[in-house]
Coordinates of C-alpha atoms and ligand atoms in Angstrom, one line a residue:
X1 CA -14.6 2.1 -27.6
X2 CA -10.9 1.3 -28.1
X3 CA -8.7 3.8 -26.0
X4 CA -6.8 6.2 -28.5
X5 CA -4.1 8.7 -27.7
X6 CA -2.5 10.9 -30.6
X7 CA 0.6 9.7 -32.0
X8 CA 3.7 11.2 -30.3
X9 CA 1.9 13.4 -27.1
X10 CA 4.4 14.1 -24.5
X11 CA 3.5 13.1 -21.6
X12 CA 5.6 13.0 -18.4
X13 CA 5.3 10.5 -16.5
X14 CA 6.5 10.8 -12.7
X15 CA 7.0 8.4 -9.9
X16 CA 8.1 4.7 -11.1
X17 CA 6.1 3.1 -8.3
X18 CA 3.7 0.9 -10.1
X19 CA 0.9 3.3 -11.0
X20 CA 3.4 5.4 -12.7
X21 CA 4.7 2.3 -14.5
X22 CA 2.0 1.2 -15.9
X23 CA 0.9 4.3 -16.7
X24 CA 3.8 5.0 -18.6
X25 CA 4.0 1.5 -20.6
X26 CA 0.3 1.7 -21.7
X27 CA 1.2 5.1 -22.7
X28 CA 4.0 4.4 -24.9
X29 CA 2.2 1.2 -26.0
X30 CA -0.8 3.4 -27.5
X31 CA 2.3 5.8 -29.8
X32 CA 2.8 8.5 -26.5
X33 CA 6.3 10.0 -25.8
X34 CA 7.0 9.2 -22.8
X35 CA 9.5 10.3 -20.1
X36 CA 9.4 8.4 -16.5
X37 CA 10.9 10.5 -14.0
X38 CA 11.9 8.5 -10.7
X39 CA 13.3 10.2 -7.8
X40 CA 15.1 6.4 -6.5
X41 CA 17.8 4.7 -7.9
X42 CA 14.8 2.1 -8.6
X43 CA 11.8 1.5 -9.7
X44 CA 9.0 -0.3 -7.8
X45 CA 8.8 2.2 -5.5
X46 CA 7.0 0.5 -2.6
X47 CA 7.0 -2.7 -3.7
X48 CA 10.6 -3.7 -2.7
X49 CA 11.8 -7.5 -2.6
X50 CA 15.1 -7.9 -1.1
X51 CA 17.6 -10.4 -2.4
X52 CA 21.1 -10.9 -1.7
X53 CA 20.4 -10.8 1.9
X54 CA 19.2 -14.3 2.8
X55 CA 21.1 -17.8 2.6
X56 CA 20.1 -20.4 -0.2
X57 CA 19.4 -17.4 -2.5
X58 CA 15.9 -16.7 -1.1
X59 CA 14.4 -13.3 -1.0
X60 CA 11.3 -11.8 0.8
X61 CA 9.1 -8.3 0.2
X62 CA 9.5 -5.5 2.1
X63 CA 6.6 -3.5 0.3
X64 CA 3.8 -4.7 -1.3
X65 CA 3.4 -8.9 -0.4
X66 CA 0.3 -9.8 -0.8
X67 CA -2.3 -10.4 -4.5
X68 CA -5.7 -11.3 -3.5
X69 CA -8.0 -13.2 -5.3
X70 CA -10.5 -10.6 -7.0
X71 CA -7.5 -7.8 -7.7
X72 CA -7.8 -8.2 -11.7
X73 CA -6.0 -5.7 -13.0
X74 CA -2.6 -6.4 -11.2
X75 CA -3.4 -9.8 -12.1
X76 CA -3.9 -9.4 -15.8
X77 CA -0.8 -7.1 -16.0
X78 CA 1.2 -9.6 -14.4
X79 CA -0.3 -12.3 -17.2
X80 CA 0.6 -9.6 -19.8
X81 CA 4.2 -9.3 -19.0
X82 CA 4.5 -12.6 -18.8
X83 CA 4.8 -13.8 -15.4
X84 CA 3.4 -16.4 -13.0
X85 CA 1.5 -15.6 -9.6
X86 CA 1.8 -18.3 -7.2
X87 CA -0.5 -19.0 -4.4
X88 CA 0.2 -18.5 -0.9
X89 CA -1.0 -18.9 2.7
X90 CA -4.0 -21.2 1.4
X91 CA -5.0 -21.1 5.0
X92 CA -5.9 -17.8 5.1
X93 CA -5.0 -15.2 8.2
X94 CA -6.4 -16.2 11.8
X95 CA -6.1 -14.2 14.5
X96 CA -4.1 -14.7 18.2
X97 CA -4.2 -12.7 21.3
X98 CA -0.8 -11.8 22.4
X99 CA 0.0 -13.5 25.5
X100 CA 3.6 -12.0 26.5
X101 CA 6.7 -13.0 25.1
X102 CA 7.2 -16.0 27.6
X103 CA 4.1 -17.7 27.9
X104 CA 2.7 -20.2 25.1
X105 CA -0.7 -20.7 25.9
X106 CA -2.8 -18.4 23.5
X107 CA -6.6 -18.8 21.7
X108 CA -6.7 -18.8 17.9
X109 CA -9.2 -17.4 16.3
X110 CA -9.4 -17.8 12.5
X111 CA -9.7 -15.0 10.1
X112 CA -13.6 -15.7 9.2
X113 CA -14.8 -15.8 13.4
X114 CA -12.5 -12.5 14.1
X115 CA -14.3 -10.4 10.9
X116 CA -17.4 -12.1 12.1
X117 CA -17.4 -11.0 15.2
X118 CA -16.2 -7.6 14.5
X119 CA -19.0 -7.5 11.3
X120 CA -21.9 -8.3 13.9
X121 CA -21.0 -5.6 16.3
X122 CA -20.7 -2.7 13.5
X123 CA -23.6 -4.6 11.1
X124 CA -26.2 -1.7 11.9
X125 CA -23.7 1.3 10.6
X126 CA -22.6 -1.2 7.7
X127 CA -25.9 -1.6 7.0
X128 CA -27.1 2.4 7.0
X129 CA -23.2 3.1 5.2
X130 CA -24.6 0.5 2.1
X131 CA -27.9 2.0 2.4
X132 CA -25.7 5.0 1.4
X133 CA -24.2 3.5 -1.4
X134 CA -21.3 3.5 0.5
X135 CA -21.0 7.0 -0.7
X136 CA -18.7 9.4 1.2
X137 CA -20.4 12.4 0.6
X138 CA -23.0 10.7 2.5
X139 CA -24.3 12.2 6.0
X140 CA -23.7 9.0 7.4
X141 CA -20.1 8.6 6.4
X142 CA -19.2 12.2 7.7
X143 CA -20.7 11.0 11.2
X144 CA -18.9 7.8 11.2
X145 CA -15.4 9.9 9.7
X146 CA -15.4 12.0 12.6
X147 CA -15.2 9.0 15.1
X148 CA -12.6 7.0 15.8
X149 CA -12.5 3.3 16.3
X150 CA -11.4 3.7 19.9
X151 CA -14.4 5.9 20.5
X152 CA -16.7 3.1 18.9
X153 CA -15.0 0.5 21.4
X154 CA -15.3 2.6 24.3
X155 CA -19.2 3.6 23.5
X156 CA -19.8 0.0 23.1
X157 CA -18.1 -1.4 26.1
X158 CA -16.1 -3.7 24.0
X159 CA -14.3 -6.6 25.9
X160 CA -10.6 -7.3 26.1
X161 CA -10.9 -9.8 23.3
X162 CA -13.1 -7.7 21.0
X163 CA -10.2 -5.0 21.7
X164 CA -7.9 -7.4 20.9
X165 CA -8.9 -8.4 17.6
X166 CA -9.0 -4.8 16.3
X167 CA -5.8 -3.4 18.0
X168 CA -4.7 -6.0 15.5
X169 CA -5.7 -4.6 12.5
X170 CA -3.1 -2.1 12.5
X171 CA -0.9 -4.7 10.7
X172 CA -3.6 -3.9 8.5
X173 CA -4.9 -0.7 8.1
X174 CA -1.4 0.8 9.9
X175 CA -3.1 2.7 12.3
X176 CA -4.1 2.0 16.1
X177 CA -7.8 2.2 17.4
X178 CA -7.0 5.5 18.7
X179 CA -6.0 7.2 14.7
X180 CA -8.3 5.1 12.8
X181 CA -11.9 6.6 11.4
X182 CA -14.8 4.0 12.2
X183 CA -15.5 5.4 8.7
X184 CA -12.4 3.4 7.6
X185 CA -13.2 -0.1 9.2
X186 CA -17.1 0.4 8.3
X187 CA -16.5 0.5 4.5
X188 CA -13.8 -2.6 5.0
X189 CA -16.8 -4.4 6.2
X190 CA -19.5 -2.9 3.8
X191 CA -16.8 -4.3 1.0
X192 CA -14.7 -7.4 0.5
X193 CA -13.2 -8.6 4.5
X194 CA -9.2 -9.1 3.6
X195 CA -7.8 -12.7 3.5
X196 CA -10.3 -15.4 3.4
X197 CA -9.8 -15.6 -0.4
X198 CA -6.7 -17.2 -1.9
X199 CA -3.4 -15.5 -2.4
X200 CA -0.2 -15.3 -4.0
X201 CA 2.9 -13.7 -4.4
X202 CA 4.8 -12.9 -8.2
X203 CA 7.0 -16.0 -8.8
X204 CA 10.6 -14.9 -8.3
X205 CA 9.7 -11.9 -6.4
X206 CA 7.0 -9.1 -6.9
X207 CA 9.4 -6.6 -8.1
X208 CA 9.8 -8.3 -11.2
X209 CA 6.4 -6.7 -12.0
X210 CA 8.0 -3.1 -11.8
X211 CA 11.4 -4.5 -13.6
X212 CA 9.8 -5.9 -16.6
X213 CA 7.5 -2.9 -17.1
X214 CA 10.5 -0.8 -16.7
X215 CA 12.5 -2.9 -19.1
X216 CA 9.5 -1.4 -22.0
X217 CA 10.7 2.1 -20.9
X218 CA 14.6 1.7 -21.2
X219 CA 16.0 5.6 -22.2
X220 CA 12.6 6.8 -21.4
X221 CA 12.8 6.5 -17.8
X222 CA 15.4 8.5 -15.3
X223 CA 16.4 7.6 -12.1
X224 CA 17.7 9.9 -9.0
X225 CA 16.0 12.6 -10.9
X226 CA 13.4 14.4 -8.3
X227 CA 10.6 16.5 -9.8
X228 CA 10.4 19.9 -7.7
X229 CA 7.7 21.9 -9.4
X230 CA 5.2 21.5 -13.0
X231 CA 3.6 24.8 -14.4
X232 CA 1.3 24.8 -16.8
X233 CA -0.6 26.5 -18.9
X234 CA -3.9 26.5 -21.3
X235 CA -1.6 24.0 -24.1
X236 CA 1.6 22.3 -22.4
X237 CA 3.1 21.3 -19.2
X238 CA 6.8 22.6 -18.1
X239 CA 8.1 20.1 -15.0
X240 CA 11.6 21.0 -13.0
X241 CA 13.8 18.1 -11.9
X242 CA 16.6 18.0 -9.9
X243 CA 19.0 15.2 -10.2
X244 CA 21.1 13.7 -7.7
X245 CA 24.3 15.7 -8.5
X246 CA 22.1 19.1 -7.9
X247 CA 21.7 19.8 -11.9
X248 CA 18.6 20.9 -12.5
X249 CA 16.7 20.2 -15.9
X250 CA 13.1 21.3 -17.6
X251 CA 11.0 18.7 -19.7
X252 CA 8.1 20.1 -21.1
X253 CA 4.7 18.0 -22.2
X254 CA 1.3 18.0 -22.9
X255 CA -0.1 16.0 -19.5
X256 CA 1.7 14.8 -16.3
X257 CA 0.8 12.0 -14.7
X258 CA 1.8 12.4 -11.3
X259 CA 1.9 9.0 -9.3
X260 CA 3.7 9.9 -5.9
X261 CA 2.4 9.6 -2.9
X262 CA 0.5 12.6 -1.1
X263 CA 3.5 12.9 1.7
X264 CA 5.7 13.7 -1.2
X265 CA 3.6 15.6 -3.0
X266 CA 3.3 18.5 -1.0
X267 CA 6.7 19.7 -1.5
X268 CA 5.8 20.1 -5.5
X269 CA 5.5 23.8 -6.2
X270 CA 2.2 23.8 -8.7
X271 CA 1.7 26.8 -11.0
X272 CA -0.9 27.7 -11.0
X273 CA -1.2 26.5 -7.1
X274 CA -4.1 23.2 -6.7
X275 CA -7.5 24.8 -5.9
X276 CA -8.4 25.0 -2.1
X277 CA -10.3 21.7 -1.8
X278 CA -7.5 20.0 -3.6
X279 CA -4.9 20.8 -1.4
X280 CA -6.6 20.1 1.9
X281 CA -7.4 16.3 1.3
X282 CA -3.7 16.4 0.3
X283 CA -2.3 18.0 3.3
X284 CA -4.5 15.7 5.6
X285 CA -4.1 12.5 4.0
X286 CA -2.1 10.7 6.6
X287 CA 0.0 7.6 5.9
X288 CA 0.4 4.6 8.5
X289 CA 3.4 4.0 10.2
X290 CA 5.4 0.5 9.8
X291 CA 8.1 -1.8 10.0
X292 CA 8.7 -4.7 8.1
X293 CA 10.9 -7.4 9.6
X294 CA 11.9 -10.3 7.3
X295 CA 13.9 -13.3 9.7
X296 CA 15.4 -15.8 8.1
X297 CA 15.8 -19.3 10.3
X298 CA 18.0 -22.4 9.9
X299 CA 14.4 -24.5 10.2
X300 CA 10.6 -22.8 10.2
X301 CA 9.3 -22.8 13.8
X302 CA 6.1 -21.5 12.4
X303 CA 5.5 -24.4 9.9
X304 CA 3.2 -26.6 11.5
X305 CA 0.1 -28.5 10.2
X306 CA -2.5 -27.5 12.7
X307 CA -0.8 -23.7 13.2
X308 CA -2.0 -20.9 11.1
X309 CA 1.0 -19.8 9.0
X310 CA -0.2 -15.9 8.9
X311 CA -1.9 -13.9 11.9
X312 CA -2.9 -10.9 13.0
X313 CA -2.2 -10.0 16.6
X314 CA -1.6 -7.2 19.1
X315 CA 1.8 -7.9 19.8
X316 CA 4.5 -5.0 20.0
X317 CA 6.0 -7.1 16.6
X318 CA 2.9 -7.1 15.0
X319 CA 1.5 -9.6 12.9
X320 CA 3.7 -12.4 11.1
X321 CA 3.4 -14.8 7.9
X322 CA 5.3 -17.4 6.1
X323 CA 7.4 -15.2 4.1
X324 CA 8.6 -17.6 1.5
X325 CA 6.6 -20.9 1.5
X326 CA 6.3 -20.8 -2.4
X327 CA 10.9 -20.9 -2.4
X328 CA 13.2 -24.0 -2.6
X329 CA 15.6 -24.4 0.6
X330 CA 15.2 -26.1 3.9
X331 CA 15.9 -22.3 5.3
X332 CA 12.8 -20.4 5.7
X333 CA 11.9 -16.5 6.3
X334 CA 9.3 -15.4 8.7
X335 CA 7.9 -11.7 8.0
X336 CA 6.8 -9.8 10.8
X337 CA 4.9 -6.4 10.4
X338 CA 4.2 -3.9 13.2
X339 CA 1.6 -1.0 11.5
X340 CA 1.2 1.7 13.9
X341 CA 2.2 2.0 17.1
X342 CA 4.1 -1.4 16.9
X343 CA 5.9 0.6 14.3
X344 CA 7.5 1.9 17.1
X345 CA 7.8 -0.8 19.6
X346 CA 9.6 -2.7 17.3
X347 CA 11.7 -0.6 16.5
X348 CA 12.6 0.7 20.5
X349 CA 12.9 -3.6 20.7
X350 CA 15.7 -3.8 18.2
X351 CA 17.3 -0.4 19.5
X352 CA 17.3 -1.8 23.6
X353 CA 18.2 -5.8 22.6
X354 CA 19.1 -6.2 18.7
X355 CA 17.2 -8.0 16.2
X356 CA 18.0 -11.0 19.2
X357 CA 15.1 -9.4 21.3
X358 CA 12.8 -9.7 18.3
X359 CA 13.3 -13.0 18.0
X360 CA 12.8 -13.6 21.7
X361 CA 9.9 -11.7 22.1
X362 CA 8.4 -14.6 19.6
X363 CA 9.6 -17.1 22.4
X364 CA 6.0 -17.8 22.3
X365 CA 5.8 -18.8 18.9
X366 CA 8.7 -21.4 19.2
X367 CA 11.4 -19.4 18.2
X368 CA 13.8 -21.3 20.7
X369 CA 13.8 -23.9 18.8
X370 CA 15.9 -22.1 15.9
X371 CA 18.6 -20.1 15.2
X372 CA 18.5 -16.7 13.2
X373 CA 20.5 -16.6 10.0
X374 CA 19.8 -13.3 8.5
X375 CA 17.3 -10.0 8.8
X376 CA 16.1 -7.4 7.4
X377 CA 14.1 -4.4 8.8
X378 CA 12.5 -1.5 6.8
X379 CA 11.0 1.2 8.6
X380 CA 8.4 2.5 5.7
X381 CA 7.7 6.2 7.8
X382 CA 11.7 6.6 7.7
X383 CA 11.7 6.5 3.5
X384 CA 12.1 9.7 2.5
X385 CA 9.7 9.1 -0.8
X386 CA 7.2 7.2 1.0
X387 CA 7.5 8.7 4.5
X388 CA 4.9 5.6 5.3
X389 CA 3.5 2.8 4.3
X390 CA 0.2 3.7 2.7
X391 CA -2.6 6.2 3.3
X392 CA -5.5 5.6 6.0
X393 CA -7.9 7.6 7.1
X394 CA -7.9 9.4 10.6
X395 CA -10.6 11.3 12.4
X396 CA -9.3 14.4 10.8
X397 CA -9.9 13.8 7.3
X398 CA -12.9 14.8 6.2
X399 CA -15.2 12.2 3.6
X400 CA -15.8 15.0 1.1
X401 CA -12.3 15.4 0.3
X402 CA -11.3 11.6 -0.9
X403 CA -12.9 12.3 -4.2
X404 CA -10.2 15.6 -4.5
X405 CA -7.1 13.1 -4.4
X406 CA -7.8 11.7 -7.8
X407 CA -9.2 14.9 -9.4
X408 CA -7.6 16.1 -12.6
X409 CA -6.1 19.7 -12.4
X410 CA -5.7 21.0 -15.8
X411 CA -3.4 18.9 -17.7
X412 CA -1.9 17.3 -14.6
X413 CA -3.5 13.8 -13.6
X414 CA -3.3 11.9 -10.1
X415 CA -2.8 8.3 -9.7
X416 CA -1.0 6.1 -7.0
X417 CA -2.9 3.6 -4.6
X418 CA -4.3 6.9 -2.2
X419 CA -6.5 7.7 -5.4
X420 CA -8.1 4.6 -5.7
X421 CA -11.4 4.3 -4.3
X422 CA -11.8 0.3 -4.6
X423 CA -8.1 -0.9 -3.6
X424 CA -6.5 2.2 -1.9
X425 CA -4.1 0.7 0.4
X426 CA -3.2 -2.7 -2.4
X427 CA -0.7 -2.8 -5.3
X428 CA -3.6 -3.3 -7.1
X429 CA -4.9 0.3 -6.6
X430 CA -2.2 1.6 -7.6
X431 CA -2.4 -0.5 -11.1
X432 CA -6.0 0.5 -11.6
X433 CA -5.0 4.1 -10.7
X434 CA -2.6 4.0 -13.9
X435 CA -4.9 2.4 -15.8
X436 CA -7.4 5.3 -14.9
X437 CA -4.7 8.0 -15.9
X438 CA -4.3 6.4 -19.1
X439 CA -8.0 6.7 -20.1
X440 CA -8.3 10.5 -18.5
X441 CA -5.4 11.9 -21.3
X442 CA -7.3 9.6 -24.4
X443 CA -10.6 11.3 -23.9
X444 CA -8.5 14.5 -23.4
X445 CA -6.6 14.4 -26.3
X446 CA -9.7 13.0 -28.4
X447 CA -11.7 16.1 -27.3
X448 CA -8.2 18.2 -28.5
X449 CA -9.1 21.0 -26.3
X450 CA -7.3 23.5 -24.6
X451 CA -6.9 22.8 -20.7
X452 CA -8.1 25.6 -18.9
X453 CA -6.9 25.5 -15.1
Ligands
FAD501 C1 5.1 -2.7 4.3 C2 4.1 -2.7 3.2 C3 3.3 -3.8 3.0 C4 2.4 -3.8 1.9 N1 1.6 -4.9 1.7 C5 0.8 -5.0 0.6 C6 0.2 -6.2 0.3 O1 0.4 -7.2 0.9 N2 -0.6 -6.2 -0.8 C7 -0.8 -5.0 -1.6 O2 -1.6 -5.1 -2.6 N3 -0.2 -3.9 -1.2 C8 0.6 -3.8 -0.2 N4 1.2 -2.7 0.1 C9 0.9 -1.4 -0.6 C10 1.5 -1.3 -2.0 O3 2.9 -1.7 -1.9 C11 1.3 0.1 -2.5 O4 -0.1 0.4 -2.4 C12 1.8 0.3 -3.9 O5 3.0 -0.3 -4.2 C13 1.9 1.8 -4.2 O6 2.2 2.1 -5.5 P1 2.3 3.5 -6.0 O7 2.7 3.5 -7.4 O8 1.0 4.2 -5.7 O9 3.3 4.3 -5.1 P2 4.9 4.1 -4.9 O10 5.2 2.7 -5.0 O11 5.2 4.8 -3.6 O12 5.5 4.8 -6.1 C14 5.7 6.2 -6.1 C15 7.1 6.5 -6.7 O13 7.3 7.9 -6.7 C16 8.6 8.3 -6.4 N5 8.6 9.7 -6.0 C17 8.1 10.2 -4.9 N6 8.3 11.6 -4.9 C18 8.9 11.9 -6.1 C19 9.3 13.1 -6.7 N7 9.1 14.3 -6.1 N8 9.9 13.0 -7.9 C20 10.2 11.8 -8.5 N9 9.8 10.6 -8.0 C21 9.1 10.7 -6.8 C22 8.9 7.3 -5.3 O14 10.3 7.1 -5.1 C23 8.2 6.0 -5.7 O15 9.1 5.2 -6.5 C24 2.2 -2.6 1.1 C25 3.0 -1.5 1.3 C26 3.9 -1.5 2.3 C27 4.8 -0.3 2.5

């Protein structure tokens, strides 16, 4: 059946991250008024490349870096709007035990051997969890929800190097052993493991994604305008904004599409308020701390054949990737990203010895052997609209609720990566999650009902 929306519905549109964005473009594509309300004076939201900053005019992400291989709908907008994805990292991510910032000798472990080993240990709870259905109203997911992966390690009397490999996978999931639900890595497993397939990055930078689908919206999208509260009742919407110079405005629709993240989201009033359930898997989403640290260096240390060019590892400056293999220049950028606690030790690094002591602490790595150009850090947990890099879940969050983040209320419909339940986390949940909202207000405004809420 071809999706369908009535000629000329209002619908507001807020958050220009890209689930709002593409929300909005479909929307207007199918005959919707649209208006795109964006508290930033960008769109993109968290996927951020930054240019301007780097010699030989090359630029690097700060958000969202990586497309994997089996994300299709990021992949066919990206076809849509014209541009080109170009592959990356063809080796794939390996893994490498920190050994201290002066020493070199280290054991490399690729990608494949580090899930492997991790997939053996947890392969009878990835069974029973797929056994499940991998459902998370499950019994077994609420018993493996309430433990965390540090638990799991301890109960199993993991070694140093099994620790290791999964302290590491804070650069992945942002959070350390000791926050992380063994619900959360279970379900990884029971699912596609990250990296082995091929990659790439949006030629020129992935924020052209977000720029061209903004360039659809023109007059219909508003920047530094930040939405404070949305009423509704049985037939329209009523949403406050307040723009940067402290004006406030009303725009009233027939749906909002709300596409910010829970951590912002909280400080919406709702009238009438989100029922009970709604609001706790809200409140207790939590959203992973981290740093992103893009180094640009006269030659690339990091570039050799037999080295792996991406990695996870426990180091306190978490794991680090070619940034820009796929630009022109002899100058190249190394990205490093500390999720969770290396969040912070990065961070206490760069306050103690300057972006300098970053660079030492990769002593290890070769750095000596170059000479730092330029940097960039972003601190995702310090963005006020973000206040993190994406969701996880901890302990604390109970299963049951994840189905309440992307559950309609009334005429007001969620979407943003922490919705999705097959790419939360990935640019490509959050596409998916727009793509979702678009479908919810066609069979709404097919059925042309009334909203209770
Ligand atoms: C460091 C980092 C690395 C990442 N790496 C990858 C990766 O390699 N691959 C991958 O696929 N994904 C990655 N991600 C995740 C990916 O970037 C996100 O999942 C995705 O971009 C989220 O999109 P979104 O539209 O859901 O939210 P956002 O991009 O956060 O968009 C929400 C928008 O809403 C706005 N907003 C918030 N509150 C209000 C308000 N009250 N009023 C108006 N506007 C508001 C915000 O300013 C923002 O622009 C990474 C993220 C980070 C931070």
């Amino acid at each position: 059946m071809k999706q369908q929306i009535r000629r000329g519905t209002k619908v507001i549109v807020v958050g220009a991250g890209l689930a709002g964005l593409t929300a909005a473009v479909k929307l207007k594509e199918m005959g919707a008024k649209v208006s795109l309300i964006e508290a930033r004076d960008r769109v993109g939201g968290r996927v951020f490349t930054i240019r301007g900053a780097f010699a030989q005019g090359q630029h690097a992400e700060a958000g969202g870096d990586f497309i994997d291989e089996g994300q299709h709908e990021i992949k066919r907008l990206v076809k849509e709007q014209g541009l080109t994805l170009r592959p990356i990292l063809r080796k794939g991510f390996a893994f490498v035990r920190y050994p201290g910032p002066s020493r070199r000798r280290r054991r490399i472990l690729s990608g494949e051997e580090a899930w492997n080993t991790l997939s053996h240990a947890l392969y009878p709870l990835v069974a029973a969890y797929r056994t499940a259905d991998k459902r998370w109203d499950s019994p077994i997911a609420k018993q493996l929800a309430r433990q965390s992966v540090a638990q799991w390690l301890e109960e199993g009397k993991a070694d140093s190097n099994m620790r290791a490999v999964v302290r590491s996978l804070r650069g992945f999931f942002l959070a350390d052993p000791e926050d992380l639900s063994l619900l959360a890595l279970v379900d990884q497993l029971a699912g596609d493991v990250p990296g082995p397939a091929a990659m790439s990055r949006i030629e020129g930078g992935n924020d052209r994604l977000p720029l061209t689908l903004a360039e659809h919206l023109r007059e219909d999208l508003r920047l530094n305008s930040v939405v404070q509260a949305i009423c509704q009742d049985r037939n329209s919407v009523r949403v406050r904004v307040e723009t940067s110079n402290g004006q406030e405005t009303f725009i009233q629709g027939k749906y909002v599409v709300l596409a910010v993240p829970t951590t912002t989201l909280r400080s919406i009033h709702m009238g009438p308020p989100l029922p009970a359930m709604q609001s706790r898997a809200i409140d207790s989403l939590k959203y992973g701390r981290t740093t992103k640290t893009l180094l640009q260096f006269d030659r690339s240390f990091w570039r050799k054949k037999a080295k792996p060019q991406a990695c996870g590892t426990d180091a306190p400056t978490g794991a680090f990737w070619d940034a820009n293999e796929e630009q022109a220049g002899e100058v190249g950028i190394l990205t490093l990203m500390a999720g969770g606690q290396a969040s912070e030790d990065t961070q206490k690094i760069v306050a103690q010895r300057g972006v300098e002591g970053l660079v030492k602490e990769l002593d290890w790595m070769g750095s000596r052997s170059a000479t730092l150009l330029h940097s960039r850090i972003v601190t995702w947990e310090d963005d006020p609209w973000a206040q993190g890099g994406y969701a996880y879940f901890d302990p604390g969050f109970d299963p049951h609720l994840r189905s309440w983040l992307g559950r309609r209320h009334g005429r007001i419909i969620f979407a943003g990566e922490h919705t999705s339940l097959n790419w939360q986390g990935y640019m490509n949940g959050a596409v998916e999650s727009g793509l979702r909202a678009v479908e919810e207000i066609c069979a709404m405004t097919l059925r042309n009902e009334g909203h209770p809420v």
